[in-house]
PDB file of C-alpha atoms and ligand atoms in Angstrom:
ATOM      1  CA  UNK A   1     -19.010   3.021 -16.593  1.00 41.00           C
ATOM      2  CA  UNK A   2     -17.523  -0.390 -15.733  1.00 45.00           C
ATOM      3  CA  UNK A   3     -18.355  -3.301 -13.498  1.00 52.00           C
ATOM      4  CA  UNK A   4     -16.375  -5.684 -11.444  1.00 52.00           C
ATOM      5  CA  UNK A   5     -17.363  -8.726 -13.598  1.00 53.00           C
ATOM      6  CA  UNK A   6     -15.516  -7.156 -16.521  1.00 56.00           C
ATOM      7  CA  UNK A   7     -12.596  -6.043 -14.599  1.00 57.00           C
ATOM      8  CA  UNK A   8     -10.292  -8.938 -15.565  1.00 58.00           C
ATOM      9  CA  UNK A   9     -11.105  -8.807 -19.313  1.00 60.00           C
ATOM     10  CA  UNK A  10      -8.335  -6.432 -20.073  1.00 58.00           C
ATOM     11  CA  UNK A  11      -5.355  -6.833 -17.763  1.00 63.00           C
ATOM     12  CA  UNK A  12      -1.713  -6.496 -18.437  1.00 65.00           C
ATOM     13  CA  UNK A  13       1.306  -7.069 -16.164  1.00 63.00           C
ATOM     14  CA  UNK A  14       4.041  -4.379 -16.099  1.00 58.00           C
ATOM     15  CA  UNK A  15       7.254  -6.047 -16.678  1.00 55.00           C
ATOM     16  CA  UNK A  16       9.465  -5.293 -19.758  1.00 50.00           C
ATOM     17  CA  UNK A  17      10.981  -8.164 -21.865  1.00 42.00           C
ATOM     18  CA  UNK A  18      14.739  -8.202 -21.556  1.00 39.00           C
ATOM     19  CA  UNK A  19      15.151  -7.533 -25.355  1.00 36.00           C
ATOM     20  CA  UNK A  20      14.332  -3.968 -24.755  1.00 36.00           C
ATOM     21  CA  UNK A  21      16.686  -3.519 -21.729  1.00 35.00           C
ATOM     22  CA  UNK A  22      18.435  -0.807 -23.410  1.00 32.00           C
ATOM     23  CA  UNK A  23      15.347   1.414 -23.007  1.00 31.00           C
ATOM     24  CA  UNK A  24      14.062   1.993 -19.596  1.00 32.00           C
ATOM     25  CA  UNK A  25      10.667   3.743 -19.688  1.00 38.00           C
ATOM     26  CA  UNK A  26       8.274   5.624 -17.341  1.00 59.00           C
ATOM     27  CA  UNK A  27       4.921   6.641 -16.542  1.00 86.00           C
ATOM     28  CA  UNK A  28       2.075   7.854 -18.721  1.00 93.00           C
ATOM     29  CA  UNK A  29       0.978  11.558 -18.311  1.00 95.00           C
ATOM     30  CA  UNK A  30      -1.867  14.098 -18.821  1.00 96.00           C
ATOM     31  CA  UNK A  31      -1.835  15.326 -22.359  1.00 96.00           C
ATOM     32  CA  UNK A  32      -2.268  18.945 -21.232  1.00 96.00           C
ATOM     33  CA  UNK A  33       0.642  18.978 -18.844  1.00 96.00           C
ATOM     34  CA  UNK A  34       4.268  19.051 -20.102  1.00 96.00           C
ATOM     35  CA  UNK A  35       6.451  15.797 -19.749  1.00 95.00           C
ATOM     36  CA  UNK A  36       9.126  17.932 -18.021  1.00 94.00           C
ATOM     37  CA  UNK A  37       6.873  18.258 -14.914  1.00 95.00           C
ATOM     38  CA  UNK A  38       6.704  14.551 -14.626  1.00 96.00           C
ATOM     39  CA  UNK A  39      10.468  14.310 -15.093  1.00 94.00           C
ATOM     40  CA  UNK A  40      10.955  16.942 -12.360  1.00 95.00           C
ATOM     41  CA  UNK A  41       8.971  14.715 -10.018  1.00 94.00           C
ATOM     42  CA  UNK A  42      11.004  11.779 -10.893  1.00 94.00           C
ATOM     43  CA  UNK A  43      14.150  13.676 -10.107  1.00 93.00           C
ATOM     44  CA  UNK A  44      13.059  14.901  -6.729  1.00 91.00           C
ATOM     45  CA  UNK A  45      14.204  13.681  -3.374  1.00 89.00           C
ATOM     46  CA  UNK A  46      11.243  11.317  -2.823  1.00 86.00           C
ATOM     47  CA  UNK A  47      12.163   9.547  -6.080  1.00 94.00           C
ATOM     48  CA  UNK A  48      15.798   8.941  -5.005  1.00 95.00           C
ATOM     49  CA  UNK A  49      15.171   5.517  -3.572  1.00 97.00           C
ATOM     50  CA  UNK A  50      13.540   4.182  -6.783  1.00 96.00           C
ATOM     51  CA  UNK A  51      15.825   2.205  -9.113  1.00 95.00           C
ATOM     52  CA  UNK A  52      15.590  -0.458 -11.777  1.00 94.00           C
ATOM     53  CA  UNK A  53      15.415  -4.140 -11.184  1.00 95.00           C
ATOM     54  CA  UNK A  54      17.108  -5.911 -14.062  1.00 94.00           C
ATOM     55  CA  UNK A  55      17.366  -9.677 -14.808  1.00 94.00           C
ATOM     56  CA  UNK A  56      18.055 -11.871 -17.790  1.00 93.00           C
ATOM     57  CA  UNK A  57      14.420 -12.138 -18.799  1.00 89.00           C
ATOM     58  CA  UNK A  58      12.658  -8.846 -17.666  1.00 87.00           C
ATOM     59  CA  UNK A  59      13.119  -5.568 -15.947  1.00 88.00           C
ATOM     60  CA  UNK A  60      11.013  -3.469 -13.614  1.00 90.00           C
ATOM     61  CA  UNK A  61      11.312  -0.963 -10.770  1.00 92.00           C
ATOM     62  CA  UNK A  62      12.155  -1.304  -7.050  1.00 96.00           C
ATOM     63  CA  UNK A  63      12.535   0.859  -3.953  1.00 97.00           C
ATOM     64  CA  UNK A  64      15.459   0.908  -1.315  1.00 97.00           C
ATOM     65  CA  UNK A  65      14.114   0.105   2.079  1.00 96.00           C
ATOM     66  CA  UNK A  66      15.242  -0.952   5.703  1.00 94.00           C
ATOM     67  CA  UNK A  67      18.950  -0.536   6.187  1.00 94.00           C
ATOM     68  CA  UNK A  68      19.734   0.171   2.484  1.00 96.00           C
ATOM     69  CA  UNK A  69      20.451  -3.343   1.610  1.00 96.00           C
ATOM     70  CA  UNK A  70      16.974  -4.386   0.775  1.00 96.00           C
ATOM     71  CA  UNK A  71      14.820  -3.554  -2.321  1.00 97.00           C
ATOM     72  CA  UNK A  72      10.963  -3.824  -2.380  1.00 97.00           C
ATOM     73  CA  UNK A  73       9.569  -4.925  -5.814  1.00 96.00           C
ATOM     74  CA  UNK A  74       6.867  -7.129  -7.355  1.00 95.00           C
ATOM     75  CA  UNK A  75       7.142 -10.916  -7.364  1.00 95.00           C
ATOM     76  CA  UNK A  76       6.413 -11.083 -11.158  1.00 93.00           C
ATOM     77  CA  UNK A  77       9.361  -8.800 -11.811  1.00 93.00           C
ATOM     78  CA  UNK A  78      11.825 -11.325 -10.195  1.00 95.00           C
ATOM     79  CA  UNK A  79      10.160 -14.699 -10.695  1.00 94.00           C
ATOM     80  CA  UNK A  80      12.007 -16.859 -13.242  1.00 93.00           C
ATOM     81  CA  UNK A  81      14.318 -13.943 -13.942  1.00 94.00           C
ATOM     82  CA  UNK A  82      17.998 -14.893 -13.212  1.00 96.00           C
ATOM     83  CA  UNK A  83      21.026 -12.718 -12.815  1.00 96.00           C
ATOM     84  CA  UNK A  84      19.141  -9.894 -11.063  1.00 97.00           C
ATOM     85  CA  UNK A  85      20.851  -6.577 -10.329  1.00 97.00           C
ATOM     86  CA  UNK A  86      19.530  -3.387  -8.893  1.00 97.00           C
ATOM     87  CA  UNK A  87      20.555  -0.231 -10.760  1.00 95.00           C
ATOM     88  CA  UNK A  88      20.312   3.190  -9.345  1.00 95.00           C
ATOM     89  CA  UNK A  89      21.908   6.173 -10.957  1.00 90.00           C
ATOM     90  CA  UNK A  90      25.419   5.263 -12.092  1.00 92.00           C
ATOM     91  CA  UNK A  91      25.732   2.264  -9.579  1.00 96.00           C
ATOM     92  CA  UNK A  92      24.767  -1.308 -10.063  1.00 97.00           C
ATOM     93  CA  UNK A  93      24.254  -3.657  -7.085  1.00 98.00           C
ATOM     94  CA  UNK A  94      24.184  -7.539  -7.205  1.00 98.00           C
ATOM     95  CA  UNK A  95      21.056  -9.285  -5.833  1.00 98.00           C
ATOM     96  CA  UNK A  96      22.212 -11.812  -3.329  1.00 97.00           C
ATOM     97  CA  UNK A  97      18.822 -13.225  -2.225  1.00 96.00           C
ATOM     98  CA  UNK A  98      15.399 -13.114  -3.622  1.00 96.00           C
ATOM     99  CA  UNK A  99      12.316 -13.593  -1.356  1.00 95.00           C
ATOM    100  CA  UNK A 100       8.949 -14.098  -3.236  1.00 95.00           C
ATOM    101  CA  UNK A 101       5.788 -14.015  -1.100  1.00 95.00           C
ATOM    102  CA  UNK A 102       4.550 -17.595  -0.901  1.00 94.00           C
ATOM    103  CA  UNK A 103       1.020 -16.570  -1.899  1.00 95.00           C
ATOM    104  CA  UNK A 104       2.306 -15.543  -5.405  1.00 94.00           C
ATOM    105  CA  UNK A 105       1.367 -17.974  -8.208  1.00 93.00           C
ATOM    106  CA  UNK A 106       2.798 -17.082 -11.554  1.00 90.00           C
ATOM    107  CA  UNK A 107      -0.016 -18.901 -13.445  1.00 89.00           C
ATOM    108  CA  UNK A 108      -2.945 -17.019 -11.621  1.00 88.00           C
ATOM    109  CA  UNK A 109      -2.472 -13.542 -10.429  1.00 88.00           C
ATOM    110  CA  UNK A 110      -5.533 -13.706  -8.328  1.00 90.00           C
ATOM    111  CA  UNK A 111      -3.645 -15.502  -5.625  1.00 93.00           C
ATOM    112  CA  UNK A 112      -2.094 -12.203  -4.941  1.00 94.00           C
ATOM    113  CA  UNK A 113       1.220 -11.890  -3.105  1.00 95.00           C
ATOM    114  CA  UNK A 114       2.770 -10.012  -6.020  1.00 95.00           C
ATOM    115  CA  UNK A 115       5.555  -8.596  -3.711  1.00 96.00           C
ATOM    116  CA  UNK A 116       9.127  -9.595  -3.215  1.00 96.00           C
ATOM    117  CA  UNK A 117      12.173  -8.580  -1.270  1.00 96.00           C
ATOM    118  CA  UNK A 118      15.762  -8.458  -2.697  1.00 97.00           C
ATOM    119  CA  UNK A 119      18.735  -8.575  -0.448  1.00 96.00           C
ATOM    120  CA  UNK A 120      21.679  -6.730  -2.104  1.00 97.00           C
ATOM    121  CA  UNK A 121      25.281  -7.829  -1.670  1.00 97.00           C
ATOM    122  CA  UNK A 122      26.095  -4.367  -0.457  1.00 96.00           C
ATOM    123  CA  UNK A 123      23.968  -1.314   0.950  1.00 97.00           C
ATOM    124  CA  UNK A 124      22.872   1.358  -1.478  1.00 97.00           C
ATOM    125  CA  UNK A 125      24.838   4.521  -0.751  1.00 91.00           C
ATOM    126  CA  UNK A 126      23.722   8.113  -0.815  1.00 91.00           C
ATOM    127  CA  UNK A 127      20.086   7.684  -0.228  1.00 94.00           C
ATOM    128  CA  UNK A 128      17.781   7.482   2.848  1.00 95.00           C
ATOM    129  CA  UNK A 129      15.746   4.123   2.576  1.00 96.00           C
ATOM    130  CA  UNK A 130      12.107   4.722   2.150  1.00 96.00           C
ATOM    131  CA  UNK A 131       9.547   3.882   4.979  1.00 96.00           C
ATOM    132  CA  UNK A 132       6.834   1.188   4.593  1.00 95.00           C
ATOM    133  CA  UNK A 133       3.162   1.622   5.464  1.00 96.00           C
ATOM    134  CA  UNK A 134       2.291  -0.799   8.152  1.00 93.00           C
ATOM    135  CA  UNK A 135      -0.896   0.574   9.499  1.00 91.00           C
ATOM    136  CA  UNK A 136      -2.931   3.212   7.758  1.00 95.00           C
ATOM    137  CA  UNK A 137      -5.652   2.805   4.972  1.00 96.00           C
ATOM    138  CA  UNK A 138      -4.551   4.492   1.836  1.00 97.00           C
ATOM    139  CA  UNK A 139      -7.981   4.750   0.318  1.00 97.00           C
ATOM    140  CA  UNK A 140      -9.010   8.291  -0.677  1.00 97.00           C
ATOM    141  CA  UNK A 141      -5.347   9.621  -0.102  1.00 97.00           C
ATOM    142  CA  UNK A 142      -3.183  11.500  -2.629  1.00 97.00           C
ATOM    143  CA  UNK A 143      -0.259   9.403  -3.917  1.00 98.00           C
ATOM    144  CA  UNK A 144       2.978   9.811  -5.905  1.00 97.00           C
ATOM    145  CA  UNK A 145       4.144   6.949  -8.095  1.00 96.00           C
ATOM    146  CA  UNK A 146       7.645   6.676  -9.483  1.00 94.00           C
ATOM    147  CA  UNK A 147       9.038   4.375 -12.136  1.00 90.00           C
ATOM    148  CA  UNK A 148      11.040   3.699 -15.229  1.00 87.00           C
ATOM    149  CA  UNK A 149       8.315   2.393 -17.334  1.00 82.00           C
ATOM    150  CA  UNK A 150       6.866   3.201 -20.747  1.00 85.00           C
ATOM    151  CA  UNK A 151       5.655   6.817 -21.473  1.00 91.00           C
ATOM    152  CA  UNK A 152       3.053   8.702 -23.519  1.00 94.00           C
ATOM    153  CA  UNK A 153      -0.232  10.612 -22.796  1.00 96.00           C
ATOM    154  CA  UNK A 154      -3.586   9.600 -21.610  1.00 97.00           C
ATOM    155  CA  UNK A 155      -4.891  10.095 -25.156  1.00 97.00           C
ATOM    156  CA  UNK A 156      -2.361   7.765 -26.801  1.00 95.00           C
ATOM    157  CA  UNK A 157      -1.453   5.349 -23.957  1.00 94.00           C
ATOM    158  CA  UNK A 158       2.245   4.397 -23.689  1.00 92.00           C
ATOM    159  CA  UNK A 159       3.990   4.895 -26.905  1.00 91.00           C
ATOM    160  CA  UNK A 160       7.768   5.776 -26.355  1.00 87.00           C
ATOM    161  CA  UNK A 161      10.818   4.700 -24.461  1.00 78.00           C
ATOM    162  CA  UNK A 162      13.518   7.066 -23.383  1.00 77.00           C
ATOM    163  CA  UNK A 163      15.400   5.650 -20.249  1.00 69.00           C
ATOM    164  CA  UNK A 164      14.053   8.443 -17.873  1.00 85.00           C
ATOM    165  CA  UNK A 165      12.603   8.293 -14.398  1.00 91.00           C
ATOM    166  CA  UNK A 166       9.403   9.867 -13.862  1.00 93.00           C
ATOM    167  CA  UNK A 167       6.880  10.628 -11.081  1.00 96.00           C
ATOM    168  CA  UNK A 168       3.083  11.278 -11.172  1.00 96.00           C
ATOM    169  CA  UNK A 169       0.207  11.981  -8.854  1.00 97.00           C
ATOM    170  CA  UNK A 170      -3.108  10.226  -8.350  1.00 98.00           C
ATOM    171  CA  UNK A 171      -5.555   9.312  -5.776  1.00 98.00           C
ATOM    172  CA  UNK A 172      -6.070   5.813  -4.193  1.00 98.00           C
ATOM    173  CA  UNK A 173      -9.756   5.041  -5.068  1.00 97.00           C
ATOM    174  CA  UNK A 174     -10.497   1.509  -3.813  1.00 96.00           C
ATOM    175  CA  UNK A 175      -9.162  -1.980  -2.938  1.00 96.00           C
ATOM    176  CA  UNK A 176      -9.378  -5.011  -5.105  1.00 93.00           C
ATOM    177  CA  UNK A 177      -9.812  -8.558  -3.696  1.00 93.00           C
ATOM    178  CA  UNK A 178      -7.560 -11.644  -4.439  1.00 93.00           C
ATOM    179  CA  UNK A 179      -8.529 -15.198  -3.533  1.00 93.00           C
ATOM    180  CA  UNK A 180      -6.649 -14.700  -0.259  1.00 93.00           C
ATOM    181  CA  UNK A 181      -7.393 -11.096   0.758  1.00 95.00           C
ATOM    182  CA  UNK A 182     -10.082  -8.413   0.298  1.00 95.00           C
ATOM    183  CA  UNK A 183      -7.592  -5.636   0.412  1.00 96.00           C
ATOM    184  CA  UNK A 184      -4.914  -7.288  -1.848  1.00 96.00           C
ATOM    185  CA  UNK A 185      -4.533  -4.426  -4.291  1.00 96.00           C
ATOM    186  CA  UNK A 186      -5.025  -0.680  -4.123  1.00 97.00           C
ATOM    187  CA  UNK A 187      -6.508   0.976  -7.227  1.00 96.00           C
ATOM    188  CA  UNK A 188      -6.223   4.288  -8.944  1.00 97.00           C
ATOM    189  CA  UNK A 189      -7.896   5.300 -12.121  1.00 96.00           C
ATOM    190  CA  UNK A 190      -6.503   7.626 -14.823  1.00 97.00           C
ATOM    191  CA  UNK A 191      -8.800  10.678 -14.836  1.00 98.00           C
ATOM    192  CA  UNK A 192      -9.101  12.895 -17.917  1.00 98.00           C
ATOM    193  CA  UNK A 193      -8.559  16.512 -17.084  1.00 98.00           C
ATOM    194  CA  UNK A 194     -11.954  17.808 -18.566  1.00 98.00           C
ATOM    195  CA  UNK A 195     -13.971  14.650 -19.451  1.00 97.00           C
ATOM    196  CA  UNK A 196     -15.408  12.921 -16.387  1.00 96.00           C
ATOM    197  CA  UNK A 197     -16.858  10.015 -18.433  1.00 96.00           C
ATOM    198  CA  UNK A 198     -13.350   8.487 -18.267  1.00 95.00           C
ATOM    199  CA  UNK A 199     -13.458   8.309 -14.461  1.00 95.00           C
ATOM    200  CA  UNK A 200     -13.918   4.613 -13.462  1.00 91.00           C
ATOM    201  CA  UNK A 201     -13.824   4.991  -9.763  1.00 94.00           C
ATOM    202  CA  UNK A 202     -13.403   7.604  -6.904  1.00 94.00           C
ATOM    203  CA  UNK A 203     -13.355  11.311  -7.670  1.00 94.00           C
ATOM    204  CA  UNK A 204     -13.566  12.172 -11.410  1.00 96.00           C
ATOM    205  CA  UNK A 205     -11.037  15.079 -10.756  1.00 96.00           C
ATOM    206  CA  UNK A 206      -7.661  14.679 -12.406  1.00 97.00           C
ATOM    207  CA  UNK A 207      -4.772  15.459 -10.011  1.00 98.00           C
ATOM    208  CA  UNK A 208      -2.183  18.196 -11.173  1.00 97.00           C
ATOM    209  CA  UNK A 209       0.257  15.591 -12.418  1.00 98.00           C
ATOM    210  CA  UNK A 210      -2.343  12.761 -12.955  1.00 98.00           C
ATOM    211  CA  UNK A 211      -0.743   9.629 -14.564  1.00 97.00           C
ATOM    212  CA  UNK A 212      -0.719   5.846 -14.793  1.00 95.00           C
ATOM    213  CA  UNK A 213       2.039   3.320 -14.595  1.00 92.00           C
ATOM    214  CA  UNK A 214       3.051   1.365 -17.718  1.00 89.00           C
ATOM    215  CA  UNK A 215       5.393  -1.678 -18.629  1.00 84.00           C
ATOM    216  CA  UNK A 216       8.655  -1.285 -16.832  1.00 83.00           C
ATOM    217  CA  UNK A 217       7.027   0.413 -13.789  1.00 89.00           C
ATOM    218  CA  UNK A 218       6.176  -2.928 -12.141  1.00 91.00           C
ATOM    219  CA  UNK A 219       7.596  -3.193  -8.661  1.00 94.00           C
ATOM    220  CA  UNK A 220       7.831   0.583  -8.352  1.00 94.00           C
ATOM    221  CA  UNK A 221       6.242   2.363  -5.248  1.00 96.00           C
ATOM    222  CA  UNK A 222       3.039   4.187  -4.381  1.00 97.00           C
ATOM    223  CA  UNK A 223       4.188   6.894  -2.008  1.00 98.00           C
ATOM    224  CA  UNK A 224       1.833   8.490   0.419  1.00 97.00           C
ATOM    225  CA  UNK A 225       2.653  11.416   2.605  1.00 95.00           C
ATOM    226  CA  UNK A 226       1.440  11.226   6.234  1.00 94.00           C
ATOM    227  CA  UNK A 227       2.510  14.022   8.419  1.00 92.00           C
ATOM    228  CA  UNK A 228       6.169  14.666   7.757  1.00 92.00           C
ATOM    229  CA  UNK A 229       6.727  11.091   6.673  1.00 93.00           C
ATOM    230  CA  UNK A 230       6.335   9.477   3.282  1.00 94.00           C
ATOM    231  CA  UNK A 231       5.450   5.713   3.111  1.00 97.00           C
ATOM    232  CA  UNK A 232       5.363   3.135   0.453  1.00 97.00           C
ATOM    233  CA  UNK A 233       1.646   1.999   0.405  1.00 98.00           C
ATOM    234  CA  UNK A 234       1.678   0.029  -2.853  1.00 97.00           C
ATOM    235  CA  UNK A 235       3.992  -1.965  -5.157  1.00 96.00           C
ATOM    236  CA  UNK A 236       2.901  -1.673  -8.825  1.00 94.00           C
ATOM    237  CA  UNK A 237       1.501  -5.025 -10.075  1.00 93.00           C
ATOM    238  CA  UNK A 238      -0.669  -4.518 -13.178  1.00 91.00           C
ATOM    239  CA  UNK A 239      -2.957  -2.295 -15.243  1.00 89.00           C
ATOM    240  CA  UNK A 240      -6.519  -3.004 -16.100  1.00 90.00           C
ATOM    241  CA  UNK A 241      -8.745  -1.431 -18.934  1.00 89.00           C
ATOM    242  CA  UNK A 242     -12.400  -1.760 -17.717  1.00 88.00           C
ATOM    243  CA  UNK A 243     -13.688   0.811 -20.318  1.00 90.00           C
ATOM    244  CA  UNK A 244     -11.913  -0.268 -23.458  1.00 89.00           C
ATOM    245  CA  UNK A 245     -10.418  -3.677 -22.552  1.00 87.00           C
ATOM    246  CA  UNK A 246      -7.092  -2.408 -23.931  1.00 88.00           C
ATOM    247  CA  UNK A 247      -4.581  -1.875 -21.041  1.00 87.00           C
ATOM    248  CA  UNK A 248      -2.216   0.627 -22.622  1.00 90.00           C
ATOM    249  CA  UNK A 249      -2.530   3.126 -19.704  1.00 92.00           C
ATOM    250  CA  UNK A 250      -4.849   5.569 -21.555  1.00 95.00           C
ATOM    251  CA  UNK A 251      -7.666   7.545 -19.743  1.00 97.00           C
ATOM    252  CA  UNK A 252     -10.010   5.300 -17.927  1.00 95.00           C
ATOM    253  CA  UNK A 253      -7.419   2.533 -17.385  1.00 93.00           C
ATOM    254  CA  UNK A 254      -6.572   1.496 -13.793  1.00 93.00           C
ATOM    255  CA  UNK A 255      -3.427   0.621 -11.934  1.00 94.00           C
ATOM    256  CA  UNK A 256      -3.362  -2.057  -9.329  1.00 94.00           C
ATOM    257  CA  UNK A 257      -0.638  -2.021  -6.726  1.00 96.00           C
ATOM    258  CA  UNK A 258      -0.076  -4.686  -4.011  1.00 96.00           C
ATOM    259  CA  UNK A 259      -1.303  -3.237  -0.744  1.00 97.00           C
ATOM    260  CA  UNK A 260       2.011  -3.115   1.275  1.00 96.00           C
ATOM    261  CA  UNK A 261       0.269  -2.699   4.704  1.00 95.00           C
ATOM    262  CA  UNK A 262      -1.228  -6.189   4.188  1.00 94.00           C
ATOM    263  CA  UNK A 263       2.238  -7.699   4.120  1.00 93.00           C
ATOM    264  CA  UNK A 264       4.167  -5.317   6.411  1.00 88.00           C
ATOM    265  CA  UNK A 265       1.559  -4.785   9.172  1.00 64.00           C
TER     266      UNK A 265
HETATM  267 CA1   CA B   1      -7.454   9.184 -10.733  1.00 63.96          CA
END
């Protein structure tokens, strides 16, 4: 088991250094479910709005919102990261303006505000922009995350990089506080399919395509389906390792995503 006092001992942000731009990675999966299933989820209609945010110093993920000219991502992906572009499929869009939330403090993540908006020089064509959660609590709800981060299995953590977009499922288990807000982040743990001792919060049951985000997934979305609509409820911020203090997205690690309703409500 874990306790909140130890939570911050093993924490890792999820950007990728520019030196490995050539490889765009994604999502760590269950060891007993084929990778092809996660790639199918990454190729589905819901994932079509998720692209790569690439700058001179780092890269992450982001989602097309509003009128198609805006991308929602994480502040730590775009802070001090010039020459930003948004890449989706074969198209690359220039980032015209960057709006980082004023709460964001690059020297102390606990201020929260790890969320940013990018204004593109032209609207993204061919996708229906994603909706944003402005109202509901995502705690206890099923979610789908999408990203281009590192991949591997829950037994190994992230190990390989292959440039593919993947999706995965999980359940939003709890909120985590920042200095400014008691509901700053939404958390999901990486449950093992048969060993409940890896469960750090919420239900110990692994979802069918259970997974965790990894470096390169930062800024990507946590989607939640409500009725016939699907909303972005979280923006991936960091992973923590309250069991082994080694945040490599192995079983028992936790993903923390900025609670979008806090900023959009
Ligand atoms: Ca879980």
